[in-house]
PDB file of C-alpha atoms and ligand atoms in Angstrom:
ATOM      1  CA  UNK A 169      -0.766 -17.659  16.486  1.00 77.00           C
ATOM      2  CA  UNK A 170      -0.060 -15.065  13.883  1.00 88.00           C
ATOM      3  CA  UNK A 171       3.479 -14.018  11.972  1.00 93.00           C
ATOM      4  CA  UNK A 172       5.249 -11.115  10.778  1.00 96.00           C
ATOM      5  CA  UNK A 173       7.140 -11.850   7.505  1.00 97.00           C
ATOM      6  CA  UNK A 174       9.739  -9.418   6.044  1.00 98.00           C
ATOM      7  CA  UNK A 175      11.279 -10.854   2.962  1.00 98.00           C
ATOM      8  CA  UNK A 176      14.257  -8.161   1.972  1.00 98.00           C
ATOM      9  CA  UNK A 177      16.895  -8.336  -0.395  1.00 97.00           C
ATOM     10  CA  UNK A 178      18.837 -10.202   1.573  1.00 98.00           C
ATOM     11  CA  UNK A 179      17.498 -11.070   4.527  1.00 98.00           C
ATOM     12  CA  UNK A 180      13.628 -12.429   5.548  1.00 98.00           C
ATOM     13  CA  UNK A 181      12.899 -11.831   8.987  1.00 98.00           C
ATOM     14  CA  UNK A 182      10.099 -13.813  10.869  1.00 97.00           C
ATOM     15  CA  UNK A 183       8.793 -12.317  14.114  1.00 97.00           C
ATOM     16  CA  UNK A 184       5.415 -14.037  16.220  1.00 94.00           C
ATOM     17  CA  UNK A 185       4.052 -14.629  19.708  1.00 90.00           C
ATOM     18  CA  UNK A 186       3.962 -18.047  21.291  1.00 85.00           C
ATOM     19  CA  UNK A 187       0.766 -18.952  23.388  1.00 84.00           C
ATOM     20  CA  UNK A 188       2.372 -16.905  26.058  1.00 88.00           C
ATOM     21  CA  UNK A 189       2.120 -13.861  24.270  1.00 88.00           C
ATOM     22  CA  UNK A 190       6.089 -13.721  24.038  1.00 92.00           C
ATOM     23  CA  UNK A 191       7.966 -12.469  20.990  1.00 94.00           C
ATOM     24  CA  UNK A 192       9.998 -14.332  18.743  1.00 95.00           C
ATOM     25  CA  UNK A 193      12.189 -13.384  16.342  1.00 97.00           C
ATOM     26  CA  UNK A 194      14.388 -15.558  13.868  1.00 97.00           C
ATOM     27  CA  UNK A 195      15.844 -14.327  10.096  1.00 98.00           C
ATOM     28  CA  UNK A 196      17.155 -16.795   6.892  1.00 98.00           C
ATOM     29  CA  UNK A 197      18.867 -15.716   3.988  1.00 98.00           C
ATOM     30  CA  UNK A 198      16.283 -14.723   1.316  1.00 98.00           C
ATOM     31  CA  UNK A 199      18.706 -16.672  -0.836  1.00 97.00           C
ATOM     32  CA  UNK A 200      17.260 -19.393   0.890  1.00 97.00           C
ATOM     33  CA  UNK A 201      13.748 -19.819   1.137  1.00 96.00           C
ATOM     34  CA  UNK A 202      13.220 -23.348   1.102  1.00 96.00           C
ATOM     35  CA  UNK A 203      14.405 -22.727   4.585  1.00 97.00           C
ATOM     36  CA  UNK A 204      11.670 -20.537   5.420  1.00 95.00           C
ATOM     37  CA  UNK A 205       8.792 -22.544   3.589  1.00 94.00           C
ATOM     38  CA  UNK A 206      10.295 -25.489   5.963  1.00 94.00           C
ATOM     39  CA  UNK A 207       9.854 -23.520   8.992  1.00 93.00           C
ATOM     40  CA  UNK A 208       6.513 -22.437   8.321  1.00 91.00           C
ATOM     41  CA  UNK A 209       5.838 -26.058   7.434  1.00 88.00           C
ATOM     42  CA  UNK A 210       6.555 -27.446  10.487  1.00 88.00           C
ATOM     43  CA  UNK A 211       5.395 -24.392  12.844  1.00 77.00           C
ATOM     44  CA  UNK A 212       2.806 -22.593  11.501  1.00 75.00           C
ATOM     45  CA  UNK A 213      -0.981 -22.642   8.897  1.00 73.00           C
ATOM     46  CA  UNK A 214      -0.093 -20.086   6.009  1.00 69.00           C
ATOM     47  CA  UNK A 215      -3.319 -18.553   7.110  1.00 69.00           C
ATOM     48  CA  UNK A 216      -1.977 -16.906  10.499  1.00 87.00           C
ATOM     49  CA  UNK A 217       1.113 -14.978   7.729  1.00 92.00           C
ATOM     50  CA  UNK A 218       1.061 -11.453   6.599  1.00 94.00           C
ATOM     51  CA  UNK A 219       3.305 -10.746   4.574  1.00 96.00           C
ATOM     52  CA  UNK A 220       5.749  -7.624   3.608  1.00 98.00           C
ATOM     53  CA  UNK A 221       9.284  -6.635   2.330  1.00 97.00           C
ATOM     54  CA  UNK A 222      11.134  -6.189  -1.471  1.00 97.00           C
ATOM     55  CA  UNK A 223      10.980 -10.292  -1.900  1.00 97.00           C
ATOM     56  CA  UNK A 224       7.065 -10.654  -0.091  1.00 95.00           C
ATOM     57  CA  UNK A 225       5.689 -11.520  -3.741  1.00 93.00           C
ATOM     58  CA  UNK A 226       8.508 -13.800  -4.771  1.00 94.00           C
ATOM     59  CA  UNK A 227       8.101 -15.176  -1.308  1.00 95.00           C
ATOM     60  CA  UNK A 228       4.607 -16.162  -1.543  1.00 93.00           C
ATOM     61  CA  UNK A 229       5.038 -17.509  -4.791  1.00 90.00           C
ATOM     62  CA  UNK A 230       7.517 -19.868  -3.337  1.00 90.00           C
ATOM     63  CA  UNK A 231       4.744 -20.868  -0.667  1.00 88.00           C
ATOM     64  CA  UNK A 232       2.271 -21.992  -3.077  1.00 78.00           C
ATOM     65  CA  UNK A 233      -0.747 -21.335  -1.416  1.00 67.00           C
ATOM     66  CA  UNK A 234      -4.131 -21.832  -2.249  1.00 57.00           C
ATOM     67  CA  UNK A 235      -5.035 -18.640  -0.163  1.00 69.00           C
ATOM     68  CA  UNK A 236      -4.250 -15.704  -1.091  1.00 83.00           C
ATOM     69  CA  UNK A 237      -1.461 -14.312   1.946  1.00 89.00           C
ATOM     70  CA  UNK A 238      -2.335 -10.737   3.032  1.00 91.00           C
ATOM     71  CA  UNK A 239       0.704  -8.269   2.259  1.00 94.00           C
ATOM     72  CA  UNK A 240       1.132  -4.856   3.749  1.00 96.00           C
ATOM     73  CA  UNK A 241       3.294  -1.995   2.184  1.00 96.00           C
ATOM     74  CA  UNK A 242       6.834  -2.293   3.605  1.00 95.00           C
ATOM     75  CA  UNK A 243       6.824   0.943   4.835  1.00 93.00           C
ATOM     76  CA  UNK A 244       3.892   0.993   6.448  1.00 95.00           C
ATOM     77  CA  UNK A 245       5.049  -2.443   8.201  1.00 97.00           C
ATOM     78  CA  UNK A 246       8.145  -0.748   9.271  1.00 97.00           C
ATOM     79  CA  UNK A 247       6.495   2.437  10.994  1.00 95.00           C
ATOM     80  CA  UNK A 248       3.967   0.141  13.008  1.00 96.00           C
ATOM     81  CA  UNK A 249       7.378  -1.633  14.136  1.00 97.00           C
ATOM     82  CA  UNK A 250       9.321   1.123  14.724  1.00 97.00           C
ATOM     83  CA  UNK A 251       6.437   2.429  17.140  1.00 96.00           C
ATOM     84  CA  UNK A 252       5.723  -0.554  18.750  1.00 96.00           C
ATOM     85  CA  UNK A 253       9.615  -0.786  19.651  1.00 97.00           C
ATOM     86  CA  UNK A 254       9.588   2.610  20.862  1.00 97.00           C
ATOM     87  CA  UNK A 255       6.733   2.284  23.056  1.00 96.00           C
ATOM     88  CA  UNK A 256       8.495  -0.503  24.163  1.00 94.00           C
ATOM     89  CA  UNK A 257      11.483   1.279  24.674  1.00 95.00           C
ATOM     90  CA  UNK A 258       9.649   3.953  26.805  1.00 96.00           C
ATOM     91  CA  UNK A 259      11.101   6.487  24.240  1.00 96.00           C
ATOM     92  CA  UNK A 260       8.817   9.184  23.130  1.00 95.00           C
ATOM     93  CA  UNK A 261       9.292  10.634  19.750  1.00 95.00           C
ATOM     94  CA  UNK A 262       6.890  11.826  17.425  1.00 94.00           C
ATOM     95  CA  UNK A 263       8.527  13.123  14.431  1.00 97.00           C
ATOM     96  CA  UNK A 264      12.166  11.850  13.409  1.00 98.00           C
ATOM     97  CA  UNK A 265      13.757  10.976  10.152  1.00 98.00           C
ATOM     98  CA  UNK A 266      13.850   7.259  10.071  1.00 98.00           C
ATOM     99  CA  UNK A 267      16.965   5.621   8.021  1.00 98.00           C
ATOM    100  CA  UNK A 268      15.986   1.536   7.280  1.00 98.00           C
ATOM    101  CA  UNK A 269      20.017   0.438   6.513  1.00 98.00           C
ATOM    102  CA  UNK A 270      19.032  -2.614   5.130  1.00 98.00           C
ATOM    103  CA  UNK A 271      20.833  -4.367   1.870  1.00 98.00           C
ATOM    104  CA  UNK A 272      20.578  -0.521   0.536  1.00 98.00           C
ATOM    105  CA  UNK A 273      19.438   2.118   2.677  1.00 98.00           C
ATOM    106  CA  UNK A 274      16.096   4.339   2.752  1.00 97.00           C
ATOM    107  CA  UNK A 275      15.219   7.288   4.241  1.00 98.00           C
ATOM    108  CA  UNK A 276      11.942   8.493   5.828  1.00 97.00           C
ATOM    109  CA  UNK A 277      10.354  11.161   7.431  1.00 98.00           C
ATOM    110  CA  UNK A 278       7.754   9.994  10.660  1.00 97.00           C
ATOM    111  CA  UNK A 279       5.733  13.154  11.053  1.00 94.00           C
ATOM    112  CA  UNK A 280       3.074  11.736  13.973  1.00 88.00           C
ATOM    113  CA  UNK A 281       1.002   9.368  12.484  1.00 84.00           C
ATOM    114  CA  UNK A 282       1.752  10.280   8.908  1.00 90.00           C
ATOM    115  CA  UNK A 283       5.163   9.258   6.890  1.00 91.00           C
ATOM    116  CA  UNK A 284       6.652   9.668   3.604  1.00 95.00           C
ATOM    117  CA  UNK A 285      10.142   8.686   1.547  1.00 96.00           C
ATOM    118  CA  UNK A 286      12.763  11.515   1.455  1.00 97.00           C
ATOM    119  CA  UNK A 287      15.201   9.372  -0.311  1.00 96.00           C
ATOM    120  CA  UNK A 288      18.130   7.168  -0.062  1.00 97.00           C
ATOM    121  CA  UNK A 289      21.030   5.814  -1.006  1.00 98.00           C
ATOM    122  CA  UNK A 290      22.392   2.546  -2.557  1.00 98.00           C
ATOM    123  CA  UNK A 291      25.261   2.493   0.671  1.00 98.00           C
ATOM    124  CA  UNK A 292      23.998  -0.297   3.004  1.00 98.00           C
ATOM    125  CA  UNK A 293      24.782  -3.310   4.184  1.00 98.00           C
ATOM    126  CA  UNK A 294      24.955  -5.164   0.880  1.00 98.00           C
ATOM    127  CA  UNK A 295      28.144  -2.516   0.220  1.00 98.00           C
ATOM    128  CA  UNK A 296      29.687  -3.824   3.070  1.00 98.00           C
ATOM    129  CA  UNK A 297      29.537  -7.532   2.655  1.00 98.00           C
ATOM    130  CA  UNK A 298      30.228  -7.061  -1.297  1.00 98.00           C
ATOM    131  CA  UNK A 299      33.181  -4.232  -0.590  1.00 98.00           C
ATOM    132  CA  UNK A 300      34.293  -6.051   2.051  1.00 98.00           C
ATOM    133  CA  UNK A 301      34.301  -9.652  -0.055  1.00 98.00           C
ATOM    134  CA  UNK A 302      35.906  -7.364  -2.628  1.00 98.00           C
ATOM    135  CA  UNK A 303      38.681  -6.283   0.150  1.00 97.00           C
ATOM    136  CA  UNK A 304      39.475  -9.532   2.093  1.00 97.00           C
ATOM    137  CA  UNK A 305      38.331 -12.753  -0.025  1.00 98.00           C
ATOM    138  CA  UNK A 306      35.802 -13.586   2.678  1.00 98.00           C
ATOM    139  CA  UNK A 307      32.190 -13.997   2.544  1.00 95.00           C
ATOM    140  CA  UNK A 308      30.682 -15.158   6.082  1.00 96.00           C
ATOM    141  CA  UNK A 309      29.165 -12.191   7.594  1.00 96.00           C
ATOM    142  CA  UNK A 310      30.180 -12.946  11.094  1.00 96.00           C
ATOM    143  CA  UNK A 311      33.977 -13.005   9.945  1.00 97.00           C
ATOM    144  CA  UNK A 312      33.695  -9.016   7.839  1.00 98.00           C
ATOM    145  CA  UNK A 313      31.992  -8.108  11.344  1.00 97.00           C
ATOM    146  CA  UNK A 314      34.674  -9.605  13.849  1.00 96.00           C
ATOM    147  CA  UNK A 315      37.379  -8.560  11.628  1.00 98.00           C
ATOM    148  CA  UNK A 316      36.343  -5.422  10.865  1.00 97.00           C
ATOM    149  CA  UNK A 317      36.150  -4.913  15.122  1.00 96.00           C
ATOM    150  CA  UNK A 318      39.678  -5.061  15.476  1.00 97.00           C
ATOM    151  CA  UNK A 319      40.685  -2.964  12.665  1.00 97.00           C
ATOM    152  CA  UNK A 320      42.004   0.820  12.567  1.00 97.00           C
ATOM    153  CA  UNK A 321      40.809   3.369  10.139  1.00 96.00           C
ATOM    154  CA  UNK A 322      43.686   6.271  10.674  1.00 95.00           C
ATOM    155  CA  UNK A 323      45.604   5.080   7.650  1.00 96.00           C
ATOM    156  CA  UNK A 324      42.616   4.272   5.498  1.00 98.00           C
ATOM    157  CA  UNK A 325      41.025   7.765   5.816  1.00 97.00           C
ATOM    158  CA  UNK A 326      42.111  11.184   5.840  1.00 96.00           C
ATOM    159  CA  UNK A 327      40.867  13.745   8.660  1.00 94.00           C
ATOM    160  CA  UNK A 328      40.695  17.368   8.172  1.00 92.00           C
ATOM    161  CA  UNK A 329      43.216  17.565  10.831  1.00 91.00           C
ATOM    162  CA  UNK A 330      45.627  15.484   8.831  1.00 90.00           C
ATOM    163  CA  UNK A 331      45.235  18.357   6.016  1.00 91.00           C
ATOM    164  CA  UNK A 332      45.083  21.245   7.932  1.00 90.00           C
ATOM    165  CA  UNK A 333      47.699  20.260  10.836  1.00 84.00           C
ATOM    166  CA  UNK A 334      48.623  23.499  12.651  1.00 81.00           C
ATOM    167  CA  UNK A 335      46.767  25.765   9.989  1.00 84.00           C
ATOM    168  CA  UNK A 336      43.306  27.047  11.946  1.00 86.00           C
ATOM    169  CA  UNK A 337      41.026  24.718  11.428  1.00 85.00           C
ATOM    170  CA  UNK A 338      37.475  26.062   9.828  1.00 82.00           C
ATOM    171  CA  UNK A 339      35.589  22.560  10.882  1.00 85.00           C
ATOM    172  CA  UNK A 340      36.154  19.922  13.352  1.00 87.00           C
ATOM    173  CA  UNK A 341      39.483  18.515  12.790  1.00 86.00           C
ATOM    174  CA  UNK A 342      38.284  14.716  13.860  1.00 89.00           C
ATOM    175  CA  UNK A 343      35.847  14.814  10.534  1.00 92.00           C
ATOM    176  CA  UNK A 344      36.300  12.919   7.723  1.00 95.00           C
ATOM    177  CA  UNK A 345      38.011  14.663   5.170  1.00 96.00           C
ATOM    178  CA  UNK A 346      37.990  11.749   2.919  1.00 97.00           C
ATOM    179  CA  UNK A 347      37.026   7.817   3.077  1.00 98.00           C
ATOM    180  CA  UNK A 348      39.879   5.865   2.274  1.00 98.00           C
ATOM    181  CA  UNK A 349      41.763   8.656   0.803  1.00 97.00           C
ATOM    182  CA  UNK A 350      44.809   7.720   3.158  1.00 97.00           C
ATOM    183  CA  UNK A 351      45.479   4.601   1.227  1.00 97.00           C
ATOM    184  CA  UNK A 352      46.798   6.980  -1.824  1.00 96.00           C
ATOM    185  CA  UNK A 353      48.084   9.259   1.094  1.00 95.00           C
ATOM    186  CA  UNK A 354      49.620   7.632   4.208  1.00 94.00           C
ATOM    187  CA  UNK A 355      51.673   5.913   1.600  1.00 93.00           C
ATOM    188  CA  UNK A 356      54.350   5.264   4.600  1.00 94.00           C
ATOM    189  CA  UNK A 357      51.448   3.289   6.844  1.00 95.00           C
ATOM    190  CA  UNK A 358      50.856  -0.607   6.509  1.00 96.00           C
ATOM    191  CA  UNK A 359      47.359  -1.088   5.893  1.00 97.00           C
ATOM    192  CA  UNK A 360      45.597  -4.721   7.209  1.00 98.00           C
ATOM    193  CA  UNK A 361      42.119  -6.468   6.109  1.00 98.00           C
ATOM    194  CA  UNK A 362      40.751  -5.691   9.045  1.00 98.00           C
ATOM    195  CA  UNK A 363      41.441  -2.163   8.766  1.00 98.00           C
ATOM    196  CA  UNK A 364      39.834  -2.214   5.587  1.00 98.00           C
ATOM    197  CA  UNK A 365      36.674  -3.505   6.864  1.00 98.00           C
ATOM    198  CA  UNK A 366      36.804  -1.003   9.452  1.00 98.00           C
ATOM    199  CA  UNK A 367      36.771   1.667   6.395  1.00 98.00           C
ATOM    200  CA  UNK A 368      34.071   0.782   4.714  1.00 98.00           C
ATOM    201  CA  UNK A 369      31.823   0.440   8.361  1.00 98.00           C
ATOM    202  CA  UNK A 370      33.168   3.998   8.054  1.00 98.00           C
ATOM    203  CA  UNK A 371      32.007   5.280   4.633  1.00 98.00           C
ATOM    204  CA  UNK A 372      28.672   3.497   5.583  1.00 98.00           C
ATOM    205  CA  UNK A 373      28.079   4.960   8.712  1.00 98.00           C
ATOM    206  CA  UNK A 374      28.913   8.620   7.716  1.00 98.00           C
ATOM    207  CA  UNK A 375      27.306   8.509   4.111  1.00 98.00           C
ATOM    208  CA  UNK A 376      23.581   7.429   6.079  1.00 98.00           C
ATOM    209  CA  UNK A 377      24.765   9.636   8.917  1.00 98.00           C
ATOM    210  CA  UNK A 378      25.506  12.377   6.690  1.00 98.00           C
ATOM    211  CA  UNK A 379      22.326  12.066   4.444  1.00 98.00           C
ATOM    212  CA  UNK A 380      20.025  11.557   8.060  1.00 98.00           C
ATOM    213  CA  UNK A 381      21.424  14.848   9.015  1.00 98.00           C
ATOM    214  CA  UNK A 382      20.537  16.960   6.001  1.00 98.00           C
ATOM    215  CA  UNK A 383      17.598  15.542   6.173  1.00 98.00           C
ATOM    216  CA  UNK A 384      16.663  16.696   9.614  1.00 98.00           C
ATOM    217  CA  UNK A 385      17.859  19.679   9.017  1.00 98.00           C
ATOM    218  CA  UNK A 386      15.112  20.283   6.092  1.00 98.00           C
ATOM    219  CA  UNK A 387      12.489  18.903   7.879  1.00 97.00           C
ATOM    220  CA  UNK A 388      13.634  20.538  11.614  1.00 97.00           C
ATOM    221  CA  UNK A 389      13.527  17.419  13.120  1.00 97.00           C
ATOM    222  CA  UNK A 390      15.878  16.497  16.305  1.00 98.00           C
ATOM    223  CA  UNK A 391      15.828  12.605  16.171  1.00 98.00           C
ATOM    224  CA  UNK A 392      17.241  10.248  13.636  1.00 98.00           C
ATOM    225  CA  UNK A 393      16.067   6.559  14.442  1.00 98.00           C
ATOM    226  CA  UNK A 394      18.611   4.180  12.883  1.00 98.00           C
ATOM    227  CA  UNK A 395      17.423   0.624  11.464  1.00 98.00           C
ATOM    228  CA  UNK A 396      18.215  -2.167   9.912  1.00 98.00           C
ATOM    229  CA  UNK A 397      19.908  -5.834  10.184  1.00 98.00           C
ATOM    230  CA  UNK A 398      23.394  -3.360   9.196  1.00 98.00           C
ATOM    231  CA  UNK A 399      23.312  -2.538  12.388  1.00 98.00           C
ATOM    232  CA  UNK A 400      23.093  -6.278  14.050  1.00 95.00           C
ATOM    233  CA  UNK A 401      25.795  -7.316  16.401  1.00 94.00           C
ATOM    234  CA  UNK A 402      27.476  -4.652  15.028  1.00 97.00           C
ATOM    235  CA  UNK A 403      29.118  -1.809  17.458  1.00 96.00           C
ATOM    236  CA  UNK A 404      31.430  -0.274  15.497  1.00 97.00           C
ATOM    237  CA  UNK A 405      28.839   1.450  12.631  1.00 98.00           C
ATOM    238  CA  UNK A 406      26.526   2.002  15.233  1.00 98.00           C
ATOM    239  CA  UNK A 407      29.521   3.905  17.405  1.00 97.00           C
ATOM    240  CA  UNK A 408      30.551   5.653  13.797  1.00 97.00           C
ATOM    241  CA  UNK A 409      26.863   6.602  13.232  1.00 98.00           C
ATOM    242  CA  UNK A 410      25.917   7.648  17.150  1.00 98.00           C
ATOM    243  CA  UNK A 411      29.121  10.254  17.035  1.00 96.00           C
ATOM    244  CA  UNK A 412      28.843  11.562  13.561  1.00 96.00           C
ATOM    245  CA  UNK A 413      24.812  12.152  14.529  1.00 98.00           C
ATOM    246  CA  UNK A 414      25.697  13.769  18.185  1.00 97.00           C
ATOM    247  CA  UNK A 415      28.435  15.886  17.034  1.00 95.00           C
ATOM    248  CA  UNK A 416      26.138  17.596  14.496  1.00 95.00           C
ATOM    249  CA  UNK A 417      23.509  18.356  17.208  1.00 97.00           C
ATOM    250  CA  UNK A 418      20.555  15.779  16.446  1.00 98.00           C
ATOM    251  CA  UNK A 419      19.849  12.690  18.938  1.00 98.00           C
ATOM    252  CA  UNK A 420      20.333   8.886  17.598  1.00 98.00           C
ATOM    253  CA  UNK A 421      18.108   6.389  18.431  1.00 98.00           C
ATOM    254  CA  UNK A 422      18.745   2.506  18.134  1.00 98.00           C
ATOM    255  CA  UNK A 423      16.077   0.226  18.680  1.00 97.00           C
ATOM    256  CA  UNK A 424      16.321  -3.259  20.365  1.00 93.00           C
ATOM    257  CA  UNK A 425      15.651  -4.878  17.733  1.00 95.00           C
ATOM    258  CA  UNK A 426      17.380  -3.175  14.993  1.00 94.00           C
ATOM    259  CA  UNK A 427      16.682  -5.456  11.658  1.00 97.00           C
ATOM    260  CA  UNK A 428      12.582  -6.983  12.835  1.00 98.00           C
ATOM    261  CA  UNK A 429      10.800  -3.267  12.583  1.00 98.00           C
ATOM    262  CA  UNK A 430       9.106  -4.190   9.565  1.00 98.00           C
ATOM    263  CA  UNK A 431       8.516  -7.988  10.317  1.00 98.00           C
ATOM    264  CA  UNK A 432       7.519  -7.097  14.064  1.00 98.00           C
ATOM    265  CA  UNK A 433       5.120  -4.685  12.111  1.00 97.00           C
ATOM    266  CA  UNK A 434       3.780  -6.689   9.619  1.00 97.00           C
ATOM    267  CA  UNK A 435       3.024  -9.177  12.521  1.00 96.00           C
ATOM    268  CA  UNK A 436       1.275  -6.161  14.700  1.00 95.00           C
ATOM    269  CA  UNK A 437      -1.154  -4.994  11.398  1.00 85.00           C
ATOM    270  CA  UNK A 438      -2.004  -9.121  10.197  1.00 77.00           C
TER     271      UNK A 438
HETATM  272  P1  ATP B 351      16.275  -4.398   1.867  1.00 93.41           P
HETATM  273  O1  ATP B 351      15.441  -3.831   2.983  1.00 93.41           O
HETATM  274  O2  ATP B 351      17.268  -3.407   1.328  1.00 93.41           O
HETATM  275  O3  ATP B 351      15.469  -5.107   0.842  1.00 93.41           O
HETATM  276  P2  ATP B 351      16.963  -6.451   3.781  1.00 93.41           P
HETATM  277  O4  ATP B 351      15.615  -6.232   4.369  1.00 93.41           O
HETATM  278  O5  ATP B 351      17.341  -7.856   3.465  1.00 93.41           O
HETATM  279  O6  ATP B 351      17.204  -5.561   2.486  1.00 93.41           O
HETATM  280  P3  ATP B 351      18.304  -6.074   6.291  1.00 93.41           P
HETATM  281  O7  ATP B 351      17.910  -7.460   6.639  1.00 93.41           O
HETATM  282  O8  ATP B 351      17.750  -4.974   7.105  1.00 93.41           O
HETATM  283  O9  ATP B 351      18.049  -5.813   4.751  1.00 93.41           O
HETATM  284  O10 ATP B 351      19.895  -5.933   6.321  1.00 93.41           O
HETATM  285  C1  ATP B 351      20.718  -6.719   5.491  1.00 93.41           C
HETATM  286  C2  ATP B 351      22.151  -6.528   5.939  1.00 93.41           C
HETATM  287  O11 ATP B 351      22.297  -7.006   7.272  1.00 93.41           O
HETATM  288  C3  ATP B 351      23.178  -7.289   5.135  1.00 93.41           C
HETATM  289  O12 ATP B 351      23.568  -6.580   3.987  1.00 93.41           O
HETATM  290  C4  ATP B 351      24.327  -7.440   6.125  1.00 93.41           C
HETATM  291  O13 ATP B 351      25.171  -6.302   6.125  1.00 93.41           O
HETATM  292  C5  ATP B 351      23.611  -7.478   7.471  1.00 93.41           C
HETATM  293  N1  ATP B 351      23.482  -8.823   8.070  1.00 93.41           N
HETATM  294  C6  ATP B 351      23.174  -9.036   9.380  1.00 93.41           C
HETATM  295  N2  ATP B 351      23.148 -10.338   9.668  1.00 93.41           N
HETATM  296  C7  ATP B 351      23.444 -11.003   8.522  1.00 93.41           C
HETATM  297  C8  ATP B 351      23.575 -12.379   8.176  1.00 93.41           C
HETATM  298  N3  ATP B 351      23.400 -13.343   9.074  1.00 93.41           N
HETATM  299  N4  ATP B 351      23.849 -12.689   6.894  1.00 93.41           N
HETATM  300  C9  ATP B 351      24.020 -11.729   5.973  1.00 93.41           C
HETATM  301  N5  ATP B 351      23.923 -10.413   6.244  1.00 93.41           N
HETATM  302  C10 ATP B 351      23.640 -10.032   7.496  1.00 93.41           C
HETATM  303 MG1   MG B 352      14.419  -4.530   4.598  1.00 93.41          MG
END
């Protein structure tokens, strides 16, 4: 059998077939690869790995092979994911602007077979586990997410409508008018953690949203295809993200398997 490796900033992401032919997919923390050189140990040659991600060469130092482990180009890995998934998926789409929201977020253009980096920004997930550490005193991924579910962000943010109240409004009232501006201007509101969290899922989902949208715009492309382990068990940003994305006229796309486009790749080109 062969495997996919993705070794990001903070996560590395495994993905292979069994005999059957049936995909697998597991992650570790790329603070811990010991765990990963254990799994490969115990389930796998080094010879059947390809390698790709930020971490791939500190990865495969780790390994110690005698071989040399083929690497691909991340994003090369992550396009041959993306259009596996979306074959999969039965979704056609030939040209979209493709935003990775991994640790920080990148942004690409898929133009057919071709594909090239428009840009980025350093709002990702790693701002909302270090924000949100920052905000609450917690650290366990699972608890930001599950809290950050049940929180509220109308006293943590300010809408236009909440500026312009009956004036006539000259954009969509139910837009952002600032992130977290309410808690300097809803001084009357009680604020919890949880609505915190809920905040920053909010200034990350609008800041890619945002950024995705220009970018379509430039490029006239419809679709924005939204990646990433961000977006893993996690409703809310990709509710914040779908919205922000319809209301401005171009079609989201999520993909089954939102973090594993690059490891599902890098196990498609080995
Ligand atoms: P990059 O591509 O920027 O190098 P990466 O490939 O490690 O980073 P992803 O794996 O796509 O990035 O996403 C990492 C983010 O996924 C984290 O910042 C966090 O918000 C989220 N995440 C999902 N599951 C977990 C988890 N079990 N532990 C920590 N973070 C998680
Ligand atoms: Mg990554």
């Amino acid at each position: 059998t062969k495997i996919g490796i993705d070794a990001g900033g903070t996560l590395t992401k495994i993905a292979y077939w069994d005999e059957k032919m049936e995909l697998h997919l597991l992650s570790f923390l790329s603070s811990n690869f010991q765990a990963v050189k254990d799994w490969i140990d115990s389930n796998h040659s080094l010879a059947s790995i390809c390698l790709t991600g930020g971490r791939a060469e500190q990865l495969k130092k780790y390994l110690i092979s005698q071989k040399d482990i083929p690497y691909i180009v991340e994003f090369d890995a992550t396009m041959a994911g993306v259009k596996h998934q979306l074959k999969q998926q039965n979704i056609h789409c030939e040209k979209a602007i493709i935003a990775n929201i991994g640790t920080g977020t990148s942004i690409h253009l898929m133009n057919e077979n071709s594909h090239s980096r428009l840009g980025g920004t350093g709002i990702g997930g790693g701002t909302f586990i270090g924000l949100g550490q920052v905000l609450t005193g917690l650290s366990s991924y699972e608890e930001l997410i599950s809290l950050s579910k049940i929180g509220n962000r109308s006293s943590i943010d300010i809408l236009v409508s909440d500026i312009y109240e009956s004036n006539k409004l000259p954009i969509n009232g139910s837009l952002t008018a600032s992130n977290f501006g309410g808690v300097a201007l809803k001084t009357a509101e009680k604020r919890s953690e949880a609505d915190y969290l809920s905040g920053i899922q909010g200034i990350i989902g609008e800041v890619v949203a945002s950024l995705c949208i220009q970018a379509a715009d430039a490029y006239h492309v419809n679709s924005i295809i939204y990646i990433g382990s961000t977006l893993e068990n996690n409703n809310l940003l990709k509710e914040i993200i779908r919205s922000y994305t319809q209301l401005k006229d171009k079609e989201p796309i999520f993909l089954g398997k939102n973090g594993y486009s690059g490891a599902i790749g890098a196990l498609l080109e080995s």
